[in-house]
Coordinates of C-alpha atoms and ligand atoms in Angstrom, one line a residue:
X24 CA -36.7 -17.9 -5.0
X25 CA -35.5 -20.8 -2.7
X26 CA -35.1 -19.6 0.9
X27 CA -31.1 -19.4 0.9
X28 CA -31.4 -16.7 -2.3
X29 CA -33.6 -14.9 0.5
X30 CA -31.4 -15.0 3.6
X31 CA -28.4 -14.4 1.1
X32 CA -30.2 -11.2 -0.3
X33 CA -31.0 -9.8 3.0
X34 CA -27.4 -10.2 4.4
X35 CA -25.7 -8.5 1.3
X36 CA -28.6 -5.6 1.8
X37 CA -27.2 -5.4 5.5
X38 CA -23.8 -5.6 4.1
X39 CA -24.5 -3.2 1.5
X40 CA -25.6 -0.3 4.3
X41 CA -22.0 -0.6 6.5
X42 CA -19.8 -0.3 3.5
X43 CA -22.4 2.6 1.7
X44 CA -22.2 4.3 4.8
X45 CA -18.1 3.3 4.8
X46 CA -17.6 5.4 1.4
X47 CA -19.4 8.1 2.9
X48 CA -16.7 8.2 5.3
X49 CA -14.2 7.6 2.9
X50 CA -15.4 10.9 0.9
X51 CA -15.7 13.3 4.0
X52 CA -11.8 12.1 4.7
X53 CA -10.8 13.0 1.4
X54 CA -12.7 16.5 1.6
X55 CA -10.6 17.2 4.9
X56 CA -7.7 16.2 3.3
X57 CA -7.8 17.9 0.4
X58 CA -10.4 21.1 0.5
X59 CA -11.9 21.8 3.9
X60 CA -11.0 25.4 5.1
X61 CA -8.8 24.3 8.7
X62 CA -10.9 25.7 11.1
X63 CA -13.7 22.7 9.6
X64 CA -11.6 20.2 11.9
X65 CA -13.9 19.9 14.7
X66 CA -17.2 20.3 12.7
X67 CA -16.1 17.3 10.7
X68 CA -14.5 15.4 13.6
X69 CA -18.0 15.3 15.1
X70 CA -19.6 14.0 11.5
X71 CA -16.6 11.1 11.3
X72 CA -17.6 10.0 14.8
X73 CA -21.1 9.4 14.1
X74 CA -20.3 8.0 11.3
X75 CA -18.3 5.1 12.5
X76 CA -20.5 5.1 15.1
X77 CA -23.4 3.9 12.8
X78 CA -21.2 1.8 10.4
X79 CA -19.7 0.0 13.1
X80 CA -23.3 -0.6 14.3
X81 CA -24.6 -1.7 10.9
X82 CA -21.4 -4.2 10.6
X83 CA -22.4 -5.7 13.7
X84 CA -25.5 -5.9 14.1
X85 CA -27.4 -9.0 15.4
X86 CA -29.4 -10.2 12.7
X87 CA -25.7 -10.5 10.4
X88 CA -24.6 -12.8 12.9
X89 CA -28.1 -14.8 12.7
X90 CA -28.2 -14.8 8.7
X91 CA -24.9 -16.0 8.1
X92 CA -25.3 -18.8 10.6
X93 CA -28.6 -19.8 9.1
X94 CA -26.7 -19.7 5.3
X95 CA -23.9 -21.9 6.7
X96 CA -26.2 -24.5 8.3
X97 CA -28.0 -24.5 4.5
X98 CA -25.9 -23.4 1.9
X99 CA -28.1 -24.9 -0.6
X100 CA -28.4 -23.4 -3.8
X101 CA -26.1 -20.9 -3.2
X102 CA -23.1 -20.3 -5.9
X103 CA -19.4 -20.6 -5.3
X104 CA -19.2 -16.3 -5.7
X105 CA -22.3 -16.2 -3.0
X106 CA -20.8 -18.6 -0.5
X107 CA -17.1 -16.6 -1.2
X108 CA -19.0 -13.4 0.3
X109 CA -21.1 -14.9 2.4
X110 CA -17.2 -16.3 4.4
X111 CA -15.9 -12.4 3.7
X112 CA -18.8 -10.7 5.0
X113 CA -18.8 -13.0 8.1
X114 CA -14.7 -12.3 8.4
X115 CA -15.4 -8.8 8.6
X116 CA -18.4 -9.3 11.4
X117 CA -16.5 -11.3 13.2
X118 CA -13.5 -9.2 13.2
X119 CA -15.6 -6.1 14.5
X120 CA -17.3 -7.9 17.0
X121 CA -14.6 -9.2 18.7
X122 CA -13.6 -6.3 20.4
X123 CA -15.6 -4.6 23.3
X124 CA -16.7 -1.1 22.8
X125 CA -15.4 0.3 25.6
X126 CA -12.5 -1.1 24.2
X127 CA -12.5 0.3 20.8
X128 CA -13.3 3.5 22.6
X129 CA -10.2 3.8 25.5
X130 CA -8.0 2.5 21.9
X131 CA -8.9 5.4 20.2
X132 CA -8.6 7.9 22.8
X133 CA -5.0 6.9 23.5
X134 CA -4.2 6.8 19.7
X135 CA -5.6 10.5 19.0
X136 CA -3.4 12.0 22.0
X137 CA -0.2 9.7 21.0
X138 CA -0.7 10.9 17.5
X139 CA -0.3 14.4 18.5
X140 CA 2.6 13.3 21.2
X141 CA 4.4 11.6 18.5
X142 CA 4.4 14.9 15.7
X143 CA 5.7 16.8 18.9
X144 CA 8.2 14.1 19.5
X145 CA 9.1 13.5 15.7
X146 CA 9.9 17.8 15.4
X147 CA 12.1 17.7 19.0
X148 CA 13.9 14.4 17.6
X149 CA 12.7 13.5 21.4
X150 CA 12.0 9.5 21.7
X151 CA 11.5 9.6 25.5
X152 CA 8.4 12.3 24.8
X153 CA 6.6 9.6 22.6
X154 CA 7.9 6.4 24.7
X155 CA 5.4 6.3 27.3
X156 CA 2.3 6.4 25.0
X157 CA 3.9 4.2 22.6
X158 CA 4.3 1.5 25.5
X159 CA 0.3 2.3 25.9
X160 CA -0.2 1.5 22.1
X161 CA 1.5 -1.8 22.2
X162 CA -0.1 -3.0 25.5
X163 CA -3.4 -2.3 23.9
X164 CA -2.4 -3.9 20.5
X165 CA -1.3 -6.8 22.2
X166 CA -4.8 -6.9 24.5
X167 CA -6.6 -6.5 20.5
X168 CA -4.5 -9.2 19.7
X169 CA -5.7 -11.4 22.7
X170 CA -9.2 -10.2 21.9
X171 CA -9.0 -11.4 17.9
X172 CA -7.4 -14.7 18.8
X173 CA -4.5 -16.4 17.3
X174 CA -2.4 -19.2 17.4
X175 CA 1.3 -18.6 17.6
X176 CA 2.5 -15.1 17.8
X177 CA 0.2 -12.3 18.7
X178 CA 1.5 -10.3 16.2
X179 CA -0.3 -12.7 13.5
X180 CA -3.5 -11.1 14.9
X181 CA -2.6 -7.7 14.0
X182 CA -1.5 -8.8 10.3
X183 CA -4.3 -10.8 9.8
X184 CA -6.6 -7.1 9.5
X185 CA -4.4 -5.9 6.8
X186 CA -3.2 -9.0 5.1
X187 CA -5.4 -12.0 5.7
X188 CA -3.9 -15.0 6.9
X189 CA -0.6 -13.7 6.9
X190 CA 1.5 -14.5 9.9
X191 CA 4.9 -13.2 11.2
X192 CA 6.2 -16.8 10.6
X193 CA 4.8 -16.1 6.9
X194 CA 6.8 -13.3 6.6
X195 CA 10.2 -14.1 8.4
X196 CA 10.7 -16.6 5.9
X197 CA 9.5 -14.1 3.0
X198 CA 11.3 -11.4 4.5
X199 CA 14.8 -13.7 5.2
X200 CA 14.8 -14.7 1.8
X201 CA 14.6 -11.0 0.1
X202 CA 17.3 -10.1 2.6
X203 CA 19.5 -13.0 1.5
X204 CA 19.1 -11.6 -2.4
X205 CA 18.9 -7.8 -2.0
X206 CA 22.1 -6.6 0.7
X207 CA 24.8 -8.6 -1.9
X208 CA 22.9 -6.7 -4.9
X209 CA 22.5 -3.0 -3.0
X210 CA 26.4 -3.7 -2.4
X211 CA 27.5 -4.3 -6.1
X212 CA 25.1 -1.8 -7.2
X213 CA 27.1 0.6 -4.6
X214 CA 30.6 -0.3 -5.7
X215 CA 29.5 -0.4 -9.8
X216 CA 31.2 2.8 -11.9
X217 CA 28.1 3.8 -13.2
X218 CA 26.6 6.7 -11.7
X219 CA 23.5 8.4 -12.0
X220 CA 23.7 11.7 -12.7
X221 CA 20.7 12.6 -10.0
X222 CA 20.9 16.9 -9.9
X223 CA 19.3 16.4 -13.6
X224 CA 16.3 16.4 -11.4
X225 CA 17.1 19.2 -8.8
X226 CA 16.6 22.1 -11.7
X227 CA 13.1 23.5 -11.8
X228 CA 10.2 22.2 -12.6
X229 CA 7.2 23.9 -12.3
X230 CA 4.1 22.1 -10.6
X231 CA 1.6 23.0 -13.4
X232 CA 3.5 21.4 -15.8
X233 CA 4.2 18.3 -13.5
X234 CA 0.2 17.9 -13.1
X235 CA -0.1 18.9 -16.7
X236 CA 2.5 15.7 -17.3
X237 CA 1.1 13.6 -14.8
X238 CA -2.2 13.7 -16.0
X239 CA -1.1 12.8 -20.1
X240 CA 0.9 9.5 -18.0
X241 CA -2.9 8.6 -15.5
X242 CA -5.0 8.9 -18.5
X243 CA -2.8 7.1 -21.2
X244 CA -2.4 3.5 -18.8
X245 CA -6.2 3.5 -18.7
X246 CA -7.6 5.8 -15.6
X247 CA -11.1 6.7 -16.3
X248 CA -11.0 10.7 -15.8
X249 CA -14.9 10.7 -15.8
X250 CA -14.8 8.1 -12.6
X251 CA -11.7 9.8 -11.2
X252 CA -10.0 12.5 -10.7
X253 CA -6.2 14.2 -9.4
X254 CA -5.8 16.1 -7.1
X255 CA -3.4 18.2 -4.2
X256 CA -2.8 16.4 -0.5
X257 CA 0.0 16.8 1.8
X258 CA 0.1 12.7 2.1
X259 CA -0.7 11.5 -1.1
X260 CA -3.7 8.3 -1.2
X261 CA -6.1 7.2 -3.6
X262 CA -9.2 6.6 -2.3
X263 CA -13.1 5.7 -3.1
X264 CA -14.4 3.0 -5.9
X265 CA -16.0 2.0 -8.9
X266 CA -17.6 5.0 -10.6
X267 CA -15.7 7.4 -8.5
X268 CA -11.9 6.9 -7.4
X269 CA -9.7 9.9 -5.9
X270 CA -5.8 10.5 -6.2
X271 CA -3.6 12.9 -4.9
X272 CA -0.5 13.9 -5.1
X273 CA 2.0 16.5 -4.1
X274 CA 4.3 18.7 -6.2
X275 CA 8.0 19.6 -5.2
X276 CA 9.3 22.1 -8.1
X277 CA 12.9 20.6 -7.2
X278 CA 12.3 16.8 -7.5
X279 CA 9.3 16.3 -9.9
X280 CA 10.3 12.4 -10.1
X281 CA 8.0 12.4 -6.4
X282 CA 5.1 13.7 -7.6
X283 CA 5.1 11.9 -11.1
X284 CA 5.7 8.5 -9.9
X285 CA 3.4 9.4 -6.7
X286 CA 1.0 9.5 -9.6
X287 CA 1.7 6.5 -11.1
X288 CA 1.5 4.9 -8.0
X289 CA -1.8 6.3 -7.0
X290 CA -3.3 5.5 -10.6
X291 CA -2.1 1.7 -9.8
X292 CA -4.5 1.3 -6.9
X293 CA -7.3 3.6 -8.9
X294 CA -6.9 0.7 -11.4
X295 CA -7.3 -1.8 -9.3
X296 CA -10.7 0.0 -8.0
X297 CA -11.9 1.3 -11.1
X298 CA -11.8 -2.5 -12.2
X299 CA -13.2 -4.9 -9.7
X300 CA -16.3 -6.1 -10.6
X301 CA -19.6 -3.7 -10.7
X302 CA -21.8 -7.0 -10.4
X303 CA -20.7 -7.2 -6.5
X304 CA -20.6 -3.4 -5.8
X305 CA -20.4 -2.7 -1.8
X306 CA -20.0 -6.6 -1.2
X307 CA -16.6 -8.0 -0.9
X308 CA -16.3 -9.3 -3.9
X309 CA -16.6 -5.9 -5.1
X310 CA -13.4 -5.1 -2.9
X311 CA -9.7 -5.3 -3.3
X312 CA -8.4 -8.6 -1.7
X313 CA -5.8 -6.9 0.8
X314 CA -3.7 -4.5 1.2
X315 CA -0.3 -6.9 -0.4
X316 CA -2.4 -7.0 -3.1
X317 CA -3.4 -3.6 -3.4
X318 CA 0.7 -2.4 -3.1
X319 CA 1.4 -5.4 -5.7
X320 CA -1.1 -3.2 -8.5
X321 CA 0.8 0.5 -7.4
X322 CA 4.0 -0.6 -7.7
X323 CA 4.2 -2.4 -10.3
X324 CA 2.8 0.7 -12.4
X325 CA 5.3 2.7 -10.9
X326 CA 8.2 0.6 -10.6
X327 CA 8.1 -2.4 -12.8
X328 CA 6.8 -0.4 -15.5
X329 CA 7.0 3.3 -15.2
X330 CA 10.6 3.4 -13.7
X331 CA 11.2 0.5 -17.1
X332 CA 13.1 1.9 -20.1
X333 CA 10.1 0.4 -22.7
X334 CA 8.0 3.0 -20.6
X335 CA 10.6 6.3 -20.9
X336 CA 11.0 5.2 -24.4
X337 CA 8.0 6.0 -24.9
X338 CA 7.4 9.1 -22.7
X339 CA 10.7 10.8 -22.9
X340 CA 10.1 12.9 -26.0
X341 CA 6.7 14.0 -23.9
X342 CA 8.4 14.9 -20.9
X343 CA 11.2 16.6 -22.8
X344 CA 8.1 18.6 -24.8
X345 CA 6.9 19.9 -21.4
X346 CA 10.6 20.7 -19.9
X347 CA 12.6 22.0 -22.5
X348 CA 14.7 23.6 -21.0
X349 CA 15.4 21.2 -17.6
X350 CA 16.0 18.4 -20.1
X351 CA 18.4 20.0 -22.6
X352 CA 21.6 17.9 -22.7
X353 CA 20.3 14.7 -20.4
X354 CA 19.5 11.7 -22.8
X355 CA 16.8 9.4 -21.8
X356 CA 19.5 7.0 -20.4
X357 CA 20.5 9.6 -18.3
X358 CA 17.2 10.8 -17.5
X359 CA 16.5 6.5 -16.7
X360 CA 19.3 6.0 -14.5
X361 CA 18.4 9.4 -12.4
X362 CA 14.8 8.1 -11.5
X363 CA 16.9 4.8 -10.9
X364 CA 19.2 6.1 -8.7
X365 CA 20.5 3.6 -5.7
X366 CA 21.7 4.7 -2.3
X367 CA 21.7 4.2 1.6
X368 CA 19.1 6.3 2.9
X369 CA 17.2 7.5 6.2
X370 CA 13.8 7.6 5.3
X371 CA 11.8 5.1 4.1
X372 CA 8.7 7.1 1.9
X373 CA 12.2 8.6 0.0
X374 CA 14.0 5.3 -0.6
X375 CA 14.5 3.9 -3.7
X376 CA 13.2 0.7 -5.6
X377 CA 15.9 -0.8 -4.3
X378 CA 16.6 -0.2 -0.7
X379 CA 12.5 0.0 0.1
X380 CA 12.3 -3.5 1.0
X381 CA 15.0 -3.6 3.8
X382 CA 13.5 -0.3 5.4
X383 CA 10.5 -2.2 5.4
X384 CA 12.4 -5.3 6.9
X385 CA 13.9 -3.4 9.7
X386 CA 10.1 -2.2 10.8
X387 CA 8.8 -6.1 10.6
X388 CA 11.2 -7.6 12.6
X389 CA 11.0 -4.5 14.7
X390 CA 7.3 -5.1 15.2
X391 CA 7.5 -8.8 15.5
X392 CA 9.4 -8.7 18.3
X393 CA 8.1 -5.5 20.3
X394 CA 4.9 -7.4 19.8
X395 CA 6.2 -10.8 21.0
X396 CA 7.7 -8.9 24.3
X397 CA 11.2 -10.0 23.1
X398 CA 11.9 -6.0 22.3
X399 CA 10.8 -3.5 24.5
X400 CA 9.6 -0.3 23.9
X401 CA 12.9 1.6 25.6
X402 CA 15.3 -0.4 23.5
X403 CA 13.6 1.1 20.3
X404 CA 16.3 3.7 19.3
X405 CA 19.2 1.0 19.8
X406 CA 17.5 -1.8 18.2
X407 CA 16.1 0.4 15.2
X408 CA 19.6 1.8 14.4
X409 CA 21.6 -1.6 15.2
X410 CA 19.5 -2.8 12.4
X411 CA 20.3 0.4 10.4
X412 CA 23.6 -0.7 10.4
X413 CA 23.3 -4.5 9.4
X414 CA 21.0 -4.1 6.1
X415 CA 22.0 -0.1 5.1
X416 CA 25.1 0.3 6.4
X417 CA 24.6 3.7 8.1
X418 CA 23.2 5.2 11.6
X419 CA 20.4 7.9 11.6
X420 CA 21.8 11.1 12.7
X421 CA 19.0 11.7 15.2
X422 CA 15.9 9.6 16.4
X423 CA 13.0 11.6 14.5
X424 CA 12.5 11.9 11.1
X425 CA 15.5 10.2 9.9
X426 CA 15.3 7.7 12.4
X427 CA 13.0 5.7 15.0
X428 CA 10.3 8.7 14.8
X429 CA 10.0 9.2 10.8
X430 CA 7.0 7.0 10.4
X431 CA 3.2 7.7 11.5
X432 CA 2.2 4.1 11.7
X433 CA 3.3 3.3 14.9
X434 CA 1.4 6.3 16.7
X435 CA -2.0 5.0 15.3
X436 CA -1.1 1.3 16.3
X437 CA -1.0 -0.2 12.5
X438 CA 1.0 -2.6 13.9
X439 CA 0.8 -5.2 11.0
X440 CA 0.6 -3.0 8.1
X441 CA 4.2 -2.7 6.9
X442 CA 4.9 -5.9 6.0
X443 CA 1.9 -5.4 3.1
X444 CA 4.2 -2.5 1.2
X445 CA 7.2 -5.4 0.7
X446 CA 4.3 -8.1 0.2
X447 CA 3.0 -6.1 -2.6
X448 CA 6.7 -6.3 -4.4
X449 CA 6.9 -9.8 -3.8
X450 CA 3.8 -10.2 -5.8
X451 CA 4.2 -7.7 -8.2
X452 CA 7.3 -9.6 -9.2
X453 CA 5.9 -12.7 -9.8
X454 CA 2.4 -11.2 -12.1
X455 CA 4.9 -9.7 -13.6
X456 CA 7.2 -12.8 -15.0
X457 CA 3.7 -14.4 -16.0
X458 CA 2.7 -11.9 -17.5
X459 CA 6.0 -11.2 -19.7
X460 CA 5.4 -14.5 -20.8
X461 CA 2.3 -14.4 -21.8
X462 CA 1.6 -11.2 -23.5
X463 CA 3.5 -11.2 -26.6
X464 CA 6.2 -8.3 -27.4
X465 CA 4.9 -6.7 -24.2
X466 CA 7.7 -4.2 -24.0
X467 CA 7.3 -3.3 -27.7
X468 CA 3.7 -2.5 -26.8
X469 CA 4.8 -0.5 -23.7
X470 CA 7.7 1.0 -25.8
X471 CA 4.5 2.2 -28.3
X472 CA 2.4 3.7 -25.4
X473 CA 0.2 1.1 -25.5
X474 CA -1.3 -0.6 -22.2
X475 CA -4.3 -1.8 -22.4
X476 CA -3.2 -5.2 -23.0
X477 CA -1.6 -5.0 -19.9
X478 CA -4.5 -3.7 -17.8
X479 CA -7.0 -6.3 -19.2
X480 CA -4.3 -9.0 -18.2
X481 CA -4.9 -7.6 -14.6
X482 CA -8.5 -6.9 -14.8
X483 CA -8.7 -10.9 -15.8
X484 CA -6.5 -12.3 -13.0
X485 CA -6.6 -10.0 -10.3
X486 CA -9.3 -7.0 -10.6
X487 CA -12.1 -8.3 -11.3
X488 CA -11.8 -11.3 -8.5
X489 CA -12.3 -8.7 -5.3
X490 CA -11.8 -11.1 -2.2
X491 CA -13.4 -14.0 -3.7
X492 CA -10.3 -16.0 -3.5
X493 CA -7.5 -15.9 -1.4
X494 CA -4.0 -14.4 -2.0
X495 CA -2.1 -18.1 -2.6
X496 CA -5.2 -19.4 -4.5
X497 CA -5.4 -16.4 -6.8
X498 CA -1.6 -16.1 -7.0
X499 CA -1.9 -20.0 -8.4
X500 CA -4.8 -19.5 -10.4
X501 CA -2.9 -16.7 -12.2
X502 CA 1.1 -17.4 -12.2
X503 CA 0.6 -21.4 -11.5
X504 CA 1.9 -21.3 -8.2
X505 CA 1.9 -19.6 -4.5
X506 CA 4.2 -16.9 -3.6
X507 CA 7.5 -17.4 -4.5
X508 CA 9.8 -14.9 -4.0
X509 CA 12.1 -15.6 -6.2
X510 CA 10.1 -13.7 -9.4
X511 CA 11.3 -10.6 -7.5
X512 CA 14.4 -11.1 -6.5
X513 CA 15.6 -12.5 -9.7
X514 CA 13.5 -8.9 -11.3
X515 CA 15.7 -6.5 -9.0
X516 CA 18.9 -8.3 -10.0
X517 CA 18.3 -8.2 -13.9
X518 CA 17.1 -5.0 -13.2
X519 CA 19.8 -3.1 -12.1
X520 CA 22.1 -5.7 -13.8
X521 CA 21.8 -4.0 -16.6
X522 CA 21.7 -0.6 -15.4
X523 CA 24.5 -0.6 -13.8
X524 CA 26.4 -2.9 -15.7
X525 CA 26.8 -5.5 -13.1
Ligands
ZN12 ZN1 0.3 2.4 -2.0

């Protein structure tokens, strides 16, 4: 074995213990979240501390920082899919060592008292509560921002952990352009005569049969029930890996459309995990690429296809098997354009396919600026119901949790992390188009139940790929070109085109 095979071995065995010791982490989150009696809280805040304690410590730990120097001053030998962790595994060292611990530790002392200051705040509909520990979370964001480096808006820094390489420039122009497209189309939708008949959904529906439904859908687009498994959470995630991926979801007897396409969106990231190569397990190539790319897989399971009329072709006569009675009189068109229902709302985890992108918009440009010191924290309310007005057309009645308040990223600092939810769209769009075009009769297939076709198509060009490339270079590899928004635009509009006769 040549010596680079060695140093290379020995840095993916140190790799290997932070993100081991990472899942641990990951499964003792989804116990509290999903099974731990309450009163477990502090026992298991005191077992997560430690535990990022030591995984931080493993991540940056000297002797990572000494091998991947020695492998870049000789990369001999190496492969292209060694050298492709060898830059990951030294992205995430560098990332963690760049901030000082007393740092990371004043951080998250002021984000676990703002979280609780912003739930207070969020109940009372009281901004000014929240104000002067969000103005703490920003100045310390931007400080993180200063500590990771960047080179022409701070808020690049922050986006950079979530979404590599993406930059609020990136995304202005991404984000102007979807704009452009989708405020026209949300007002003809608006003003069409077709109108979706949505108390269809309000009768009852009882959450055994939901789960019992939800669980035919997981299983029959390709989720490996003896590597995963459903269950109950008041915020529904998916988390885990290869081998072993959680979902949860959450039932509302009066709107089963959020638990089922909760589902479908949770099975689309359990895909994407359950898929990624077992060769590179706990190396980063054995890891989903970002968290765009991640949003690109659930949503297009739950939008692209599952809110598609191939797909309730299909599943209609099951769900109408299950609900009898709730269904009796809706056809499946009706049933279609219910779960495709359009409208200016408040809150953006109830928005539709539709509206979601400008509700993400709104928080970008919110971000970009608050970030940037041209917003500050005070003029929140004003700014974030201005812009209300401009891209939805109507002003939140109050400022928590149909307005400034509604949204628990901001009280844990993820500044950064919404633009990935409308990057993952954006994406989604264009896999789509390329794969229409390339899978032959693909909607016939769907109409049949049949989706494995489908799921090897994103096993080929995205799954199985973890982080060895980046988003533009995979995105060209698999479609033929970098991101181009207009796949997605041009899916909304035939979309709800046809839908609502447009
Ligand atoms: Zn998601």
């Amino acid at each position: 074995m040549s010596d680079s095979h060695k140093l290379y071995d020995e840095l993916v065995s140190k790799y290997k213990e932070y993100s081991v010791l990472s899942t641990v982490q990951g499964v003792l989150h989804w116990d509290m979240q999903v099974i731990m009696p309450p009163e477990g809280a502090g026992r298991r805040a005191e077992q997560l501390a430690i535990l990022a304690g030591l995984s931080h410590e493993k991540l940056t730990a000297g002797r990572i920082g000494e091998l991947i120097d020695k492998l870049n001053n000789s990369p001999n030998g190496l492969s292209e899919a060694h050298r492709a962790n060898i830059r990951e595994i030294a992205r995430d060292y560098q990332l963690a060592t760049k901030l000082p611990k007393e740092f990371v530790e004043e951080f998250s002392r002021v984000k676990t008292l703002a979280h609780e200051i912003w739930a207070e705040a969020r109940t009372k509909a009281d901004f000014g509560h929240f104000a002067p520990h969000l103005e703490k979370l920003v100045a310390l964001s931007k400080q993180a921002a200063n500590y990771y480096g960047y080179k022409d808006h701070p808020y690049d820094a922050l986006i950079d952990q979530f979404e590599p390489g993406g930059t609020a420039k990136m995304f202005t122009k991404l984000f102007d352009e979807v704009k452009a497209a989708n405020i026209p189309l949300l007002n003809k939708i608006l003003h069409s005569s077709v109108k979706a008949n949505r108390s269809i959904l309000n009768r009852d529906y009882p959450a055994d049969l939901q789960k019992k439904f939800g669980e035919q859908v997981m299983t029959q687009v390709g989720f490996n029930t003896k590597a995963g498994r459903l269950d109950v959470s008041v915020h529904p995630f998916c988390s885990g890996g290869k081998g072993d991926i959680r979902i949860t979801t959450r039932y509302n007897e009066q709107a089963p459309q959020q638990a089922l396409f909760g589902v479908i969106h949770e099975t689309g990231h359990a895909l994407y995990e359950q898929e990624v190569s077992g060769d590179y397990l706990f190396t980063p190539l054995g890891e989903a690429l970002s968290m765009g790319m991640h949003e690109s897989q659930s949503r297009m399971w739950e939008n692209f296809i599952g809110r598609g009329k191939p797909f309730w072709k299909h599943f209609y006569a099951k769900w109408q098997a299950i609900f009898p009675q709730q269904t009796r009189g809706v056809s499946m068109e009706d049933f279609l354009l219910a779960i495709n229902h359009v409208e200016r709302s408040f809150v953006r985890v109830e928005a539709d396919e539709m509206t979601y992108d400008l509700h993400i918009i709104l928080r970008f440009e919110i971000e970009r600026d608050l970030i940037g010191g041209q917003v500050s924290v005070n003029d929140l309310p004003t700014v974030w119901n201005k812009k209300m007005q401009d891209y939805l057309g109507i002003t939140p009645p109050n400022n928590g949790k149909e307005g400034v308040l509604q949204d628990v990223h901001w009280s844990e600092a993820y500044f950064g992390y919404f633009p990935s939810y409308s990057l993952g769209n954006m994406i989604a769009g264009q896999l789509w188009n390329t794969m229409r075009n390339e899978i032959a009769g693909i909607d016939a297939k769907i109409e049949n139940g049949q989706f494995s076709e489908i799921l090897n198509w994103l096993r080929e060009k995205v799954h199985l790929h973890g982080r060895r490339f980046g988003r533009d270079e995979l995105l060209t590899k698999a479609t033929g070109s970098a991101l181009d928004t207009q796949h997605y635009t041009g899916y909304l509009s035939h979309k709800f085109g046809e839908l609502y006769q447009l």
